[in-house]
């Protein structure tokens, strides 16, 4: 028989609440309806504390073509252990609805959580948007346009001001991304690279105005949230220049921002969720969210 001694705060448990419907919308040519859902990760004792928990909205990537809100939940438990409530949400894929309907999805998820803030003990004045690849693009777009009432003629529901955006290998300038594909991708592979962009924007060919309107870099001002960018230097889907140019624009506006570059890092590189990187992410959002 042997006793072990572990400090109370050394390991904090996490609660998972899956399959929460945050909106029910028309689907399949308007003839049916579909639930759009989120999964929550919460500190185990979230409902036994008087404090309110800051919120992280997670958007999984997938080229705006496929996404699974459960894919990254195991990697995000460190945020719940640190006292955050993480909401990983469904959003429209490009073939289900053209941009910016995805921004409406994120805003409606935020508004649902606002309505439920007393249930889950949420601090809805301390919101971080976080996502990878296409999800990172939507996190940037939502964060940088959070005070806009319309986007590309679409009316948007109001939401609180966003405090942080954390974007992993995210497209920031869709015009430059498209042009880069045309220059460096072999003709035989062009469709694979260009189709997701065209599906997202509902176009059959390049449309400069729509590509610009869906590019986060064009919304940078001195009012955008603090931004952490994570990018690999060998990413062939979203080149490093996408994050570098956005970072330079943020610095010019004196926005609190950081760019972490993973050496020999590829797109969706598992090392982006190494303990050292998680520590940097947590430090960044904790230094903004009070």
Coordinates of C-alpha atoms in Angstrom, one line a residue:
X1 CA 0.0 0.0 0.0
X2 CA 1.3 3.4 -0.9
X3 CA -0.1 7.0 -0.4
X4 CA 0.3 9.6 -3.1
X5 CA 0.1 13.3 -2.5
X6 CA -1.2 15.6 -5.2
X7 CA -1.9 19.4 -4.6
X8 CA -5.6 20.3 -5.1
X9 CA -5.0 22.6 -8.1
X10 CA -2.5 20.4 -9.9
X11 CA -5.2 18.7 -12.0
X12 CA -8.6 20.3 -12.8
X13 CA -11.3 18.2 -14.3
X14 CA -13.3 19.3 -17.4
X15 CA -17.0 18.9 -18.2
X16 CA -18.2 18.2 -21.8
X17 CA -21.7 19.2 -22.8
X18 CA -22.2 18.2 -26.5
X19 CA -25.0 18.7 -29.0
X20 CA -26.4 22.0 -27.9
X21 CA -28.6 23.6 -30.5
X22 CA -27.8 27.3 -30.9
X23 CA -29.9 28.0 -34.0
X24 CA -32.5 26.2 -36.2
X25 CA -32.4 27.4 -39.8
X26 CA -34.0 26.6 -43.2
X27 CA -32.1 23.9 -45.1
X28 CA -32.4 21.9 -48.4
X29 CA -33.9 24.5 -50.7
X30 CA -35.9 25.9 -47.9
X31 CA -38.0 22.8 -47.6
X32 CA -36.5 21.4 -44.4
X33 CA -34.9 22.8 -41.3
X34 CA -31.6 22.0 -39.6
X35 CA -30.2 22.4 -36.1
X36 CA -26.8 24.1 -35.9
X37 CA -25.0 23.0 -32.8
X38 CA -22.2 23.6 -30.4
X39 CA -20.2 21.6 -27.9
X40 CA -19.1 23.1 -24.6
X41 CA -16.0 22.4 -22.6
X42 CA -16.3 23.8 -19.1
X43 CA -14.3 23.8 -15.8
X44 CA -15.8 20.8 -13.9
X45 CA -17.0 23.1 -11.1
X46 CA -18.3 25.9 -13.3
X47 CA -21.8 25.9 -11.7
X48 CA -20.4 25.9 -8.1
X49 CA -18.4 29.1 -8.4
X50 CA -19.5 32.7 -8.1
X51 CA -17.0 33.9 -10.7
X52 CA -17.9 34.2 -14.4
X53 CA -15.8 32.4 -17.0
X54 CA -14.3 34.0 -20.0
X55 CA -15.4 32.4 -23.3
X56 CA -13.5 31.0 -26.2
X57 CA -15.4 30.3 -29.5
X58 CA -13.6 27.7 -31.5
X59 CA -14.1 27.3 -35.3
X60 CA -12.6 24.2 -36.8
X61 CA -11.2 24.5 -40.3
X62 CA -11.7 22.4 -43.4
X63 CA -11.4 24.7 -46.5
X64 CA -14.9 26.0 -45.8
X65 CA -16.0 22.6 -47.2
X66 CA -16.2 20.3 -44.3
X67 CA -15.8 20.8 -40.6
X68 CA -16.3 18.8 -37.4
X69 CA -16.7 20.7 -34.1
X70 CA -15.5 17.7 -32.1
X71 CA -12.1 17.4 -34.0
X72 CA -10.1 19.6 -31.7
X73 CA -12.0 19.2 -28.4
X74 CA -9.3 17.0 -26.9
X75 CA -6.6 19.6 -27.7
X76 CA -8.7 22.5 -26.2
X77 CA -9.2 21.0 -22.7
X78 CA -6.3 23.0 -21.4
X79 CA -8.4 26.1 -21.8
X80 CA -11.2 24.7 -19.7
X81 CA -8.7 23.6 -17.1
X82 CA -7.5 27.2 -17.0
X83 CA -11.0 28.5 -16.3
X84 CA -12.4 29.2 -19.8
X85 CA -15.6 27.9 -21.3
X86 CA -14.9 26.7 -24.8
X87 CA -17.7 26.6 -27.4
X88 CA -16.9 24.7 -30.6
X89 CA -19.6 25.5 -33.1
X90 CA -21.1 24.3 -36.4
X91 CA -21.2 26.9 -39.2
X92 CA -22.3 26.8 -42.8
X93 CA -20.0 25.2 -45.3
X94 CA -19.5 27.0 -48.6
X95 CA -21.9 24.7 -50.4
X96 CA -24.5 25.2 -47.8
X97 CA -24.5 29.0 -47.8
X98 CA -22.3 31.7 -49.3
X99 CA -20.2 34.1 -47.3
X100 CA -20.9 36.0 -45.1
X101 CA -23.6 33.7 -43.7
X102 CA -20.8 32.1 -41.7
X103 CA -20.3 35.4 -39.8
X104 CA -24.0 35.3 -38.9
X105 CA -23.5 31.8 -37.5
X106 CA -20.7 32.9 -35.2
X107 CA -22.7 35.9 -34.1
X108 CA -25.8 33.8 -33.4
X109 CA -23.7 31.4 -31.4
X110 CA -22.4 34.3 -29.3
X111 CA -25.9 35.6 -28.8
X112 CA -27.1 32.2 -27.7
X113 CA -24.4 32.0 -25.1
X114 CA -25.3 35.5 -24.0
X115 CA -28.8 34.3 -23.4
X116 CA -27.5 31.4 -21.4
X117 CA -24.7 33.2 -19.6
X118 CA -26.3 32.7 -16.2
X119 CA -26.7 29.0 -16.8
X120 CA -23.0 28.4 -17.6
X121 CA -21.6 31.3 -15.6
X122 CA -20.1 33.1 -18.6
X123 CA -18.4 36.5 -18.9
X124 CA -19.6 37.6 -22.3
X125 CA -17.5 40.7 -22.1
X126 CA -14.4 38.5 -22.3
X127 CA -14.7 36.7 -25.6
X128 CA -11.8 35.2 -27.6
X129 CA -12.4 33.9 -31.2
X130 CA -10.1 31.1 -32.1
X131 CA -9.9 28.8 -35.2
X132 CA -7.6 27.0 -37.6
X133 CA -7.3 27.5 -41.4
X134 CA -10.8 28.3 -42.7
X135 CA -12.0 28.6 -39.1
X136 CA -9.2 31.0 -38.4
X137 CA -10.3 33.1 -41.3
X138 CA -13.8 33.3 -39.9
X139 CA -12.5 34.1 -36.5
X140 CA -10.5 37.0 -37.9
X141 CA -13.4 38.2 -40.0
X142 CA -15.9 38.0 -37.1
X143 CA -13.5 39.8 -34.7
X144 CA -12.6 42.5 -37.1
X145 CA -16.2 43.3 -38.1
X146 CA -17.8 42.7 -34.7
X147 CA -19.2 46.3 -34.6
X148 CA -20.5 46.3 -38.2
X149 CA -24.2 46.2 -38.7
X150 CA -24.0 44.8 -42.2
X151 CA -21.4 42.9 -44.3
X152 CA -21.8 42.6 -48.1
X153 CA -25.4 43.8 -47.8
X154 CA -26.2 41.1 -45.2
X155 CA -27.7 42.3 -41.9
X156 CA -25.8 41.0 -38.9
X157 CA -27.1 40.5 -35.4
X158 CA -25.2 42.7 -32.9
X159 CA -22.7 41.2 -30.5
X160 CA -20.4 42.4 -27.8
X161 CA -16.9 43.6 -28.7
X162 CA -14.4 40.8 -29.1
X163 CA -11.3 41.0 -27.0
X164 CA -9.0 38.5 -28.7
X165 CA -8.6 36.6 -31.9
X166 CA -6.2 33.6 -32.2
X167 CA -5.8 32.3 -35.8
X168 CA -3.8 29.3 -36.8
X169 CA -2.5 29.3 -40.4
X170 CA -5.5 31.4 -41.5
X171 CA -6.0 33.1 -44.9
X172 CA -6.1 36.9 -44.4
X173 CA -5.9 38.2 -48.0
X174 CA -8.0 36.1 -50.4
X175 CA -7.0 38.1 -53.4
X176 CA -3.3 37.4 -52.7
X177 CA -4.0 33.8 -51.9
X178 CA -5.8 33.3 -55.2
X179 CA -3.1 35.0 -57.2
X180 CA -0.5 32.9 -55.5
X181 CA -2.3 29.7 -56.4
X182 CA -2.5 30.9 -60.1
X183 CA 1.3 31.5 -60.1
X184 CA 2.7 28.4 -58.3
X185 CA 0.1 25.6 -58.4
X186 CA 0.3 23.3 -61.4
X187 CA -2.7 23.5 -63.7
X188 CA -3.8 20.0 -62.9
X189 CA -4.2 20.9 -59.2
X190 CA -5.8 24.3 -59.7
X191 CA -9.3 23.1 -59.1
X192 CA -8.4 21.6 -55.7
X193 CA -7.0 24.9 -54.5
X194 CA -9.4 27.3 -56.1
X195 CA -12.8 25.5 -55.7
X196 CA -13.1 26.1 -51.9
X197 CA -12.7 29.9 -52.4
X198 CA -15.2 30.0 -55.2
X199 CA -17.7 27.9 -53.2
X200 CA -17.3 30.1 -50.2
X201 CA -18.1 33.2 -52.2
X202 CA -20.6 31.7 -54.5
X203 CA -18.8 32.6 -57.7
X204 CA -17.8 30.7 -60.8
X205 CA -14.6 32.7 -61.4
X206 CA -12.4 35.2 -59.6
X207 CA -14.4 38.2 -58.4
X208 CA -12.0 40.9 -57.0
X209 CA -14.7 42.8 -55.1
X210 CA -16.0 39.7 -53.3
X211 CA -12.5 38.4 -52.6
X212 CA -11.6 41.7 -51.1
X213 CA -14.8 41.9 -49.0
X214 CA -14.0 38.5 -47.5
X215 CA -10.4 39.4 -46.6
X216 CA -9.7 40.2 -42.9
X217 CA -6.6 42.3 -43.8
X218 CA -9.0 44.9 -45.4
X219 CA -10.7 45.4 -42.0
X220 CA -7.7 46.2 -39.9
X221 CA -8.0 49.4 -37.9
X222 CA -7.0 50.7 -34.5
X223 CA -10.2 49.2 -33.1
X224 CA -9.7 45.5 -34.0
X225 CA -9.1 42.9 -31.2
X226 CA -5.7 41.8 -29.9
X227 CA -4.5 39.2 -32.4
X228 CA -2.2 36.1 -32.1
X229 CA -1.2 34.5 -35.4
X230 CA 0.3 31.1 -35.6
X231 CA 1.8 29.9 -38.9
X232 CA 4.2 27.4 -40.4
X233 CA 7.0 28.4 -42.7
X234 CA 6.4 25.4 -45.1
X235 CA 2.6 25.8 -45.4
X236 CA 1.7 25.3 -49.1
X237 CA -2.0 25.8 -48.6
X238 CA -1.8 29.1 -46.7
X239 CA 1.7 30.6 -47.3
X240 CA 3.5 32.3 -44.4
X241 CA 3.2 35.7 -46.3
X242 CA -0.6 35.7 -45.4
X243 CA 0.2 36.0 -41.7
X244 CA 3.2 38.2 -42.1
X245 CA 1.4 40.8 -44.1
X246 CA -1.6 40.8 -41.6
X247 CA 0.9 41.1 -38.7
X248 CA 2.6 44.1 -40.3
X249 CA -0.8 45.8 -40.8
X250 CA -1.7 45.2 -37.2
X251 CA 1.6 46.5 -36.0
X252 CA 1.1 49.6 -38.1
X253 CA -2.2 50.2 -36.3
X254 CA -0.5 49.6 -32.9
X255 CA -2.7 46.6 -32.2
X256 CA -1.4 44.2 -29.6
X257 CA -0.4 41.3 -31.8
X258 CA 2.1 38.5 -32.1
X259 CA 3.2 36.2 -34.9
X260 CA 4.5 32.8 -33.9
X261 CA 6.2 30.9 -36.8
X262 CA 6.6 27.2 -36.5
X263 CA 10.0 26.1 -38.0
X264 CA 9.4 23.6 -40.8
X265 CA 5.7 23.8 -40.0
X266 CA 3.1 22.6 -42.4
X267 CA -0.6 23.2 -42.7
X268 CA -2.5 21.5 -39.8
X269 CA 0.8 20.6 -38.2
X270 CA 0.3 18.7 -35.0
X271 CA 3.1 20.7 -33.3
X272 CA 0.8 23.7 -33.2
X273 CA -0.8 22.0 -30.2
X274 CA 2.4 21.1 -28.4
X275 CA 2.5 22.2 -24.7
X276 CA 4.9 25.1 -25.3
X277 CA 2.5 26.5 -27.9
X278 CA -0.5 26.1 -25.7
X279 CA 1.3 28.0 -23.0
X280 CA 1.9 30.9 -25.4
X281 CA -1.7 30.9 -26.5
X282 CA -2.9 30.9 -22.9
X283 CA -0.5 33.7 -21.9
X284 CA -1.6 35.8 -24.8
X285 CA -5.4 35.7 -24.0
X286 CA -4.9 35.9 -20.3
X287 CA -2.9 39.1 -20.7
X288 CA -5.9 40.7 -22.5
X289 CA -8.9 39.2 -20.8
X290 CA -9.3 40.6 -17.4

